[in-house]
Amino acid sequence: MTYFKSAIPLLFDTIKEVIPTVINNNKSGLIRLSTSQSDIKIENLTCENLHNPLGIDEVKPRFSWQLVATHNNCYQIAYEINVKLDNKIIWASGKQLSEQSVMVRYPSTATPLESAKKYTWQVRVTDNTGFTSDWSEQAIFQMGLLHTTDWKAKWIIPGYVEDSIMRPSPMFRKEFVIAKKIVSATAFITAHGLYEARINGEKVGDAYLTPGWTSYNKRLQYQVYDVTNMIKKGANAFGVVLGSGWYRGHLTWKNYNNIYGKDIALLMQVQITYADGSNEIIVTNESWKSSTGAIRYSEIYDGEIIDSRLEKKGWDRPNYNDQDWAGTKEIDSTKENLIATQNELVEKHEEFNPIKIFTTPKGEQVIDFGQNLVGWTVLKVKGNTGDTVKLYHAEVLDKNGNFYTANLRAAKAQDEYILSGGTEIFEPHFTWHGFRYVKIEGIKGEIKSDDIKAVAIYSDMKQTGKFESSNLLVNQLQHNIQWGQKGNFIDVPTDCPQRDERLGWTGDAQVFCSTAAFNMDVHNFFTKWTKDIAADQTAKGCVPNVVPNVLGAVTRSSAGWGDACTVIPWDIYLAFGDTSILKNQYNSMKAYVEYMHNTSKNNLWNIGAHFGDWLYFQPENDKDGRGAITDKYLIAQCFYSHSVQLLINAAKVLGNTADVAYYNDLQEKVKAAFLQEYATPNGRLVSATQTAYVLALNFDMLPEPVRKEAAKRLADNIKSYENHLTTGFLGTPYLCSVLTNFGYNDLAGKLLLQDTYPSWLYPVKMGATTIWERWDGQKPDSTFQTAGMNSFNHYSYGAIGDWLYKKLVGIDTYEDGVGYKHSKIQPHPISEISHASASLDTYYGTLSCSWKIENGVISIDVTIPANTHATIFIPAKEATDISENGKSIFGIKEITIVGKENEYVILNSTSGSYHFSCKY
Ligand code: RAM
């Protein structure tokens, strides 16, 4: 590849070089301006990647902001941050000559940040015209409880004897009186189990399924809420209801129970500051009361039973008579494992009205919401006391149009409401379902569309990416990928949301992570989950197949699953430019590599049980041997090498030169062992499958001279299947990308647009609204794959999303400017698509690329955020063929022509919007 100089002139060159005085406001919005006319604004302030977070336990938090400019070529040359406590500056960074605007750390030399204190911060910057912006608006962040001793609350459990079969949800309550004027009140809450807290009849916060799921024994999140406006002078009441949740509910297809403990418990403290400067803490302890109410049963897989006749009206308000309530017991459970919540909480999002209410051939009353979603329904119902309404959930209808639930396996996914009479509204609290269809029983008369809606729930991550093209089926595929992500990012990345699984399968998460990072801001989500990987890794470095690990003792890691511990930190580092995740996860990455190293013989990792290329193409009647079986140990060796490489990469970023040398040496041996065992000198592999070639090529397992030939074998293999893929979970993510990299982009396009089985568009044609677990979840004759393994909402094959953004549209980041500080724009058009566009809200601002081919001309619109630069590949023979906004690119100051590579002319550009076109 042609080597080229970075587009960013050195800092001080930039200052010297600026200041053309003519304002040239042309069509593409490029403005040149003088110092006095700079107009940058500072927006989108985040602390630890969150807007105004409450409760962080990072004692040296990181601050980020965006420069918003209407002119191009805009860089920051200096910043200045102030952090204040009670309006007094406690840290003033002073003017720092630096381009850094993302994750600037609070220094260890500054005043230590204090437990539970709320700080404000502001930033201003100087740009490369010498213009200094106004101070930004003030943002806030509040510290969590930094020391175990800050927790004054006691863990409490109910004082009554529990019905050990149904385990109805315990309710806790506490009344208190406020005599003085409050200036602030902060609630710190967590539970063993799930909690929903209420103050004076109102729900605290917008989150559900709190405190979320972590490896509870080592890490238990608490949440922090500003409840100042919920507490009033006079009598007040707290009411908290618990569910069994992941803590002690039924989990896994083995129907484990009480995985983390038998009792669910509450820990809560509310810290109040009064106008007179005094403080008060109200805590859980034996003065609280306990009882049960309407929620008679609640299990993640099975659903919830609510008997509204047993509702204790007013229990969460003051002046309620709780004389017949039991007391509570304090338990001596640890607080050492408590951590502040780092990722976005699970919240309600899209709502769906029924698109059809109908009776199936079997006579079932079914509601179709038009989207396979994850969440629950909200039902308005009128009936007599004691009437029972039951809701069942399904993803699909069978070939006769009947309600189909066999693929949920043992999960009942059923909500049951017992009416108290009159008009009532029901929704569950501590369960969720994966469904498009709801079967309803017990409603007298017609169900009215207005009486039921479905609500999607998922971790409240910002949607950052958009992709769109001229092909409607591909657009539906993107929709399905995004919905697969929404429904399976429920505090942990789950394999599926509907059957008796819903677990943090490591393999699924690692194959999908880079796609996920295009669609949403998954930075904190994966930062949190990778910490759980490390927490559940064994002393020998073995990574469990599911995290949090609920499958019992871990004795082996499966290739492609265990690698979640190396792949995800690296993907997150690239996408968000976060070095800390590499630093924090480094030991975990290294331990996993050492686990493979230690269990290898002669550098060959060929022991243990592996899932292999899970769910690869396997014709039902495999008489002619068309099943694409790839040797599991060949796969294992490829992933071993991949993880070693990612460890080397991380060691380089962290400056760990000894490890770089050591693991480079190991890498050579691992690759040599691969060649000896699995490849001929000409690069023919022992498994003649697409996955074998894809992995060997993607991870550079073959020597350079034979790679081209190997790529041809891959292409020939695909053609021999009439342009169909045959890959499973492990080969699929890299398939199109390898083809594109080796000059077979058009073939990648053919795979993308293939719409017969096996392909990405086959499910789309069959009406899928999410990604299926299997290429043929539903057959062309509408019969189903085996019910034992047939989820219609599994994101793994959605990993093609990475190629859509990165290759088809062509948005990527360079490693010398991770997190899109230096982005790569390289469209890879394919014959059948006339336009494709994508945008990504990076930490610097929105990066976008959109191409269109019309009348033999390709036009490419690119927007590069302020304070970043890009290298742009234009598919042209010569630079003279390219125009920008109708003019030759030679005269444009912000663009440097760097050279040519293959079919592209390479340009470097500064921030701004550009409109290129050339013959195509
Ligand atoms: C299935 C899960 C998951 C996969 C494993 C091997 O049960 O759904 O997708 O990673 O098996």
Short mmCIF file of C-alpha atoms in Angstrom, two decimals, residues 677-913:
data_model
loop_
_atom_site.label_atom_id
_atom_site.label_comp_id
_atom_site.label_asym_id
_atom_site.label_seq_id
_atom_site.Cartn_x
_atom_site.Cartn_y
_atom_site.Cartn_z
CA GLU A 677 -0.84 -29.45 10.39
CA TYR A 678 -3.57 -27.96 8.24
CA ALA A 679 -2.15 -26.62 4.96
CA THR A 680 -0.17 -27.88 1.97
CA PRO A 681 2.76 -25.77 0.78
CA ASN A 682 0.42 -24.33 -1.85
CA GLY A 683 -2.02 -23.21 0.81
CA ARG A 684 -4.66 -25.88 0.27
CA LEU A 685 -6.41 -26.50 3.57
CA VAL A 686 -7.43 -29.82 5.08
CA SER A 687 -11.01 -28.56 5.25
CA ALA A 688 -12.08 -27.33 1.85
CA THR A 689 -14.76 -25.08 3.30
CA GLN A 690 -15.49 -21.41 3.03
CA THR A 691 -14.97 -20.97 6.74
CA ALA A 692 -11.53 -22.60 6.67
CA TYR A 693 -10.34 -20.25 3.92
CA VAL A 694 -12.04 -17.24 5.40
CA LEU A 695 -10.38 -17.70 8.80
CA ALA A 696 -6.97 -18.58 7.35
CA LEU A 697 -7.05 -15.49 5.15
CA ASN A 698 -8.57 -13.13 7.65
CA PHE A 699 -6.06 -14.01 10.35
CA ASP A 700 -3.05 -14.11 7.99
CA MET A 701 -2.39 -17.79 8.65
CA LEU A 702 -1.00 -18.45 5.18
CA PRO A 703 2.26 -17.15 3.74
CA GLU A 704 1.84 -14.15 1.46
CA PRO A 705 2.66 -15.93 -1.83
CA VAL A 706 -0.16 -18.45 -1.53
CA ARG A 707 -2.88 -16.13 -0.26
CA LYS A 708 -4.12 -15.10 -3.68
CA GLU A 709 -4.56 -18.70 -4.68
CA ALA A 710 -6.34 -19.48 -1.40
CA ALA A 711 -8.71 -16.56 -2.01
CA LYS A 712 -9.44 -18.00 -5.44
CA ARG A 713 -10.29 -21.34 -3.82
CA LEU A 714 -12.69 -19.53 -1.53
CA ALA A 715 -14.28 -17.75 -4.47
CA ASP A 716 -14.52 -20.99 -6.46
CA ASN A 717 -16.11 -22.73 -3.53
CA ILE A 718 -18.78 -20.02 -3.28
CA LYS A 719 -19.41 -20.22 -7.02
CA SER A 720 -19.72 -24.02 -6.77
CA TYR A 721 -22.66 -23.39 -4.43
CA GLU A 722 -24.16 -21.04 -7.01
CA ASN A 723 -23.12 -17.99 -5.01
CA HIS A 724 -24.32 -19.21 -1.65
CA LEU A 725 -22.53 -19.02 1.63
CA THR A 726 -22.07 -22.16 3.72
CA THR A 727 -20.53 -20.56 6.80
CA GLY A 728 -21.64 -20.79 10.44
CA PHE A 729 -21.15 -18.41 13.37
CA LEU A 730 -17.38 -18.20 13.06
CA GLY A 731 -16.82 -17.92 9.32
CA THR A 732 -19.75 -15.65 8.49
CA PRO A 733 -18.53 -12.41 10.08
CA TYR A 734 -15.41 -12.17 7.92
CA LEU A 735 -16.69 -13.79 4.72
CA CYS A 736 -17.55 -10.73 2.64
CA SER A 737 -14.72 -8.73 4.07
CA VAL A 738 -12.14 -11.33 2.98
CA LEU A 739 -13.68 -11.40 -0.48
CA THR A 740 -13.52 -7.62 -0.76
CA ASN A 741 -9.94 -7.50 0.50
CA PHE A 742 -8.84 -10.06 -2.05
CA GLY A 743 -10.48 -8.42 -5.04
CA TYR A 744 -13.78 -10.31 -5.06
CA ASN A 745 -16.01 -7.46 -3.99
CA ASP A 746 -18.57 -8.24 -6.62
CA LEU A 747 -18.83 -11.80 -5.35
CA ALA A 748 -19.33 -10.41 -1.84
CA GLY A 749 -22.15 -8.39 -3.35
CA LYS A 750 -23.66 -11.51 -4.88
CA LEU A 751 -23.61 -13.21 -1.48
CA LEU A 752 -25.22 -10.18 0.10
CA LEU A 753 -27.99 -10.11 -2.46
CA GLN A 754 -28.53 -13.87 -2.63
CA ASP A 755 -32.07 -14.52 -1.51
CA THR A 756 -32.36 -18.27 -1.54
CA TYR A 757 -31.21 -20.43 1.36
CA PRO A 758 -28.56 -20.19 2.73
CA SER A 759 -28.23 -16.42 2.58
CA TRP A 760 -28.87 -13.22 4.51
CA LEU A 761 -31.83 -12.20 2.39
CA TYR A 762 -33.62 -15.55 2.48
CA PRO A 763 -35.08 -14.85 5.95
CA VAL A 764 -35.88 -11.32 4.84
CA LYS A 765 -37.88 -12.70 1.94
CA MET A 766 -39.62 -15.03 4.35
CA GLY A 767 -40.80 -11.99 6.28
CA ALA A 768 -38.22 -11.89 9.08
CA THR A 769 -38.07 -8.73 11.16
CA THR A 770 -35.02 -9.83 13.17
CA ILE A 771 -31.97 -12.01 12.43
CA TRP A 772 -32.55 -15.75 12.71
CA GLU A 773 -30.35 -18.16 14.58
CA ARG A 774 -30.30 -20.50 11.61
CA TRP A 775 -30.09 -19.86 7.90
CA ASP A 776 -33.24 -21.96 7.49
CA GLY A 777 -35.19 -21.33 10.68
CA GLN A 778 -38.26 -21.54 8.53
CA LYS A 779 -38.09 -23.57 5.32
CA PRO A 780 -39.49 -22.45 1.98
CA ASP A 781 -42.51 -24.70 2.64
CA SER A 782 -42.98 -22.82 5.95
CA THR A 783 -42.07 -25.78 8.15
CA PHE A 784 -39.53 -25.08 10.88
CA GLN A 785 -36.04 -26.20 11.74
CA THR A 786 -35.84 -28.37 14.83
CA ALA A 787 -37.59 -26.69 17.74
CA GLY A 788 -34.69 -27.46 20.07
CA MET A 789 -32.49 -24.82 18.44
CA ASN A 790 -34.48 -22.36 16.42
CA SER A 791 -34.54 -18.83 17.65
CA PHE A 792 -35.87 -16.11 15.38
CA ASN A 793 -33.92 -13.44 17.19
CA HIS A 794 -30.22 -14.26 17.36
CA TYR A 795 -27.88 -11.51 16.24
CA SER A 796 -24.83 -13.57 15.24
CA TYR A 797 -25.44 -13.69 11.48
CA GLY A 798 -26.15 -9.98 11.67
CA ALA A 799 -22.36 -9.59 11.76
CA ILE A 800 -22.64 -8.75 8.04
CA GLY A 801 -23.52 -5.25 9.30
CA ASP A 802 -19.82 -4.59 9.79
CA TRP A 803 -19.26 -5.12 6.05
CA LEU A 804 -22.23 -2.93 5.11
CA TYR A 805 -20.77 0.03 6.99
CA LYS A 806 -17.09 -0.65 6.57
CA LYS A 807 -16.86 -1.92 3.03
CA LEU A 808 -20.02 -1.33 1.05
CA VAL A 809 -20.36 2.28 2.20
CA GLY A 810 -16.79 2.43 3.43
CA ILE A 811 -16.51 3.98 6.90
CA ASP A 812 -13.65 2.78 9.04
CA THR A 813 -11.09 4.05 11.53
CA TYR A 814 -7.33 3.93 11.26
CA GLU A 815 -5.29 2.51 14.08
CA ASP A 816 -3.16 5.67 14.14
CA GLY A 817 -6.30 7.62 15.05
CA VAL A 818 -8.67 5.18 16.70
CA GLY A 819 -12.26 6.13 17.44
CA TYR A 820 -12.41 7.90 14.05
CA LYS A 821 -9.91 10.59 14.91
CA HIS A 822 -8.42 9.49 11.59
CA SER A 823 -11.09 7.85 9.52
CA LYS A 824 -10.88 5.84 6.37
CA ILE A 825 -13.50 6.37 3.73
CA GLN A 826 -13.46 3.78 0.98
CA PRO A 827 -16.69 2.88 -0.81
CA HIS A 828 -16.88 -0.54 -2.42
CA PRO A 829 -19.84 -0.31 -4.77
CA ILE A 830 -21.37 -3.50 -6.12
CA SER A 831 -23.08 -3.87 -9.47
CA GLU A 832 -26.64 -4.31 -8.31
CA ILE A 833 -26.80 -1.40 -5.91
CA SER A 834 -26.91 2.17 -7.17
CA HIS A 835 -26.50 3.96 -3.89
CA ALA A 836 -25.56 3.30 -0.30
CA SER A 837 -25.03 5.64 2.60
CA ALA A 838 -24.13 5.44 6.24
CA SER A 839 -23.53 7.79 9.09
CA LEU A 840 -21.99 7.23 12.47
CA ASP A 841 -22.16 9.52 15.48
CA THR A 842 -18.58 9.24 16.64
CA TYR A 843 -17.29 10.90 19.79
CA TYR A 844 -16.14 13.77 17.54
CA GLY A 845 -19.43 14.24 15.76
CA THR A 846 -21.27 12.69 12.84
CA LEU A 847 -19.11 11.00 10.23
CA SER A 848 -20.89 10.10 7.03
CA CYS A 849 -20.42 8.79 3.55
CA SER A 850 -22.97 8.38 0.83
CA TRP A 851 -22.33 7.21 -2.72
CA LYS A 852 -24.51 7.10 -5.77
CA ILE A 853 -23.92 5.88 -9.29
CA GLU A 854 -25.91 7.56 -12.03
CA ASN A 855 -25.28 7.86 -15.76
CA GLY A 856 -21.75 6.52 -15.48
CA VAL A 857 -20.79 8.94 -12.72
CA ILE A 858 -20.19 8.13 -9.07
CA SER A 859 -20.83 10.91 -6.59
CA ILE A 860 -19.56 10.54 -3.05
CA ASP A 861 -20.64 12.87 -0.26
CA VAL A 862 -18.48 12.77 2.80
CA THR A 863 -18.67 14.60 6.11
CA ILE A 864 -15.68 14.49 8.42
CA PRO A 865 -16.31 15.80 11.96
CA ALA A 866 -14.38 18.72 13.39
CA ASN A 867 -11.13 17.84 15.13
CA THR A 868 -10.65 14.75 12.95
CA HIS A 869 -9.24 14.05 9.54
CA ALA A 870 -9.74 11.39 6.92
CA THR A 871 -8.11 9.42 4.18
CA ILE A 872 -10.56 9.08 1.35
CA PHE A 873 -10.37 6.51 -1.43
CA ILE A 874 -12.14 7.58 -4.61
CA PRO A 875 -12.68 4.89 -7.25
CA ALA A 876 -10.99 6.80 -10.09
CA LYS A 877 -8.11 6.17 -12.46
CA GLU A 878 -6.46 9.54 -11.99
CA ALA A 879 -6.80 12.42 -9.57
CA THR A 880 -7.57 14.62 -12.58
CA ASP A 881 -10.78 12.66 -13.09
CA ILE A 882 -12.11 13.71 -9.69
CA SER A 883 -13.95 16.90 -8.97
CA GLU A 884 -15.05 18.29 -5.66
CA ASN A 885 -18.20 20.33 -5.80
CA GLY A 886 -17.72 20.76 -9.52
CA LYS A 887 -14.12 21.90 -9.30
CA SER A 888 -10.81 20.16 -9.77
CA ILE A 889 -9.48 18.79 -6.50
CA PHE A 890 -6.06 20.23 -7.22
CA GLY A 891 -6.94 23.67 -6.03
CA ILE A 892 -8.54 22.65 -2.76
CA LYS A 893 -6.41 23.49 0.22
CA GLU A 894 -8.05 21.03 2.57
CA ILE A 895 -7.36 18.09 0.29
CA THR A 896 -4.01 16.48 -0.34
CA ILE A 897 -3.55 13.93 -3.08
CA VAL A 898 -1.58 11.09 -1.64
CA GLY A 899 -1.28 8.47 -4.34
CA LYS A 900 -2.99 5.56 -6.00
CA GLU A 901 -3.80 2.06 -4.87
CA ASN A 902 -5.53 -0.58 -6.95
CA GLU A 903 -8.52 1.12 -8.47
CA TYR A 904 -8.53 4.09 -6.13
CA VAL A 905 -7.03 7.56 -5.90
CA ILE A 906 -6.19 8.33 -2.30
CA LEU A 907 -6.78 11.74 -0.75
CA ASN A 908 -6.23 13.15 2.68
CA SER A 909 -8.76 15.63 3.95
CA THR A 910 -9.39 17.83 6.91
CA SER A 911 -12.75 18.05 8.65
CA GLY A 912 -15.68 19.33 6.64
CA SER A 913 -18.18 18.30 4.00
#
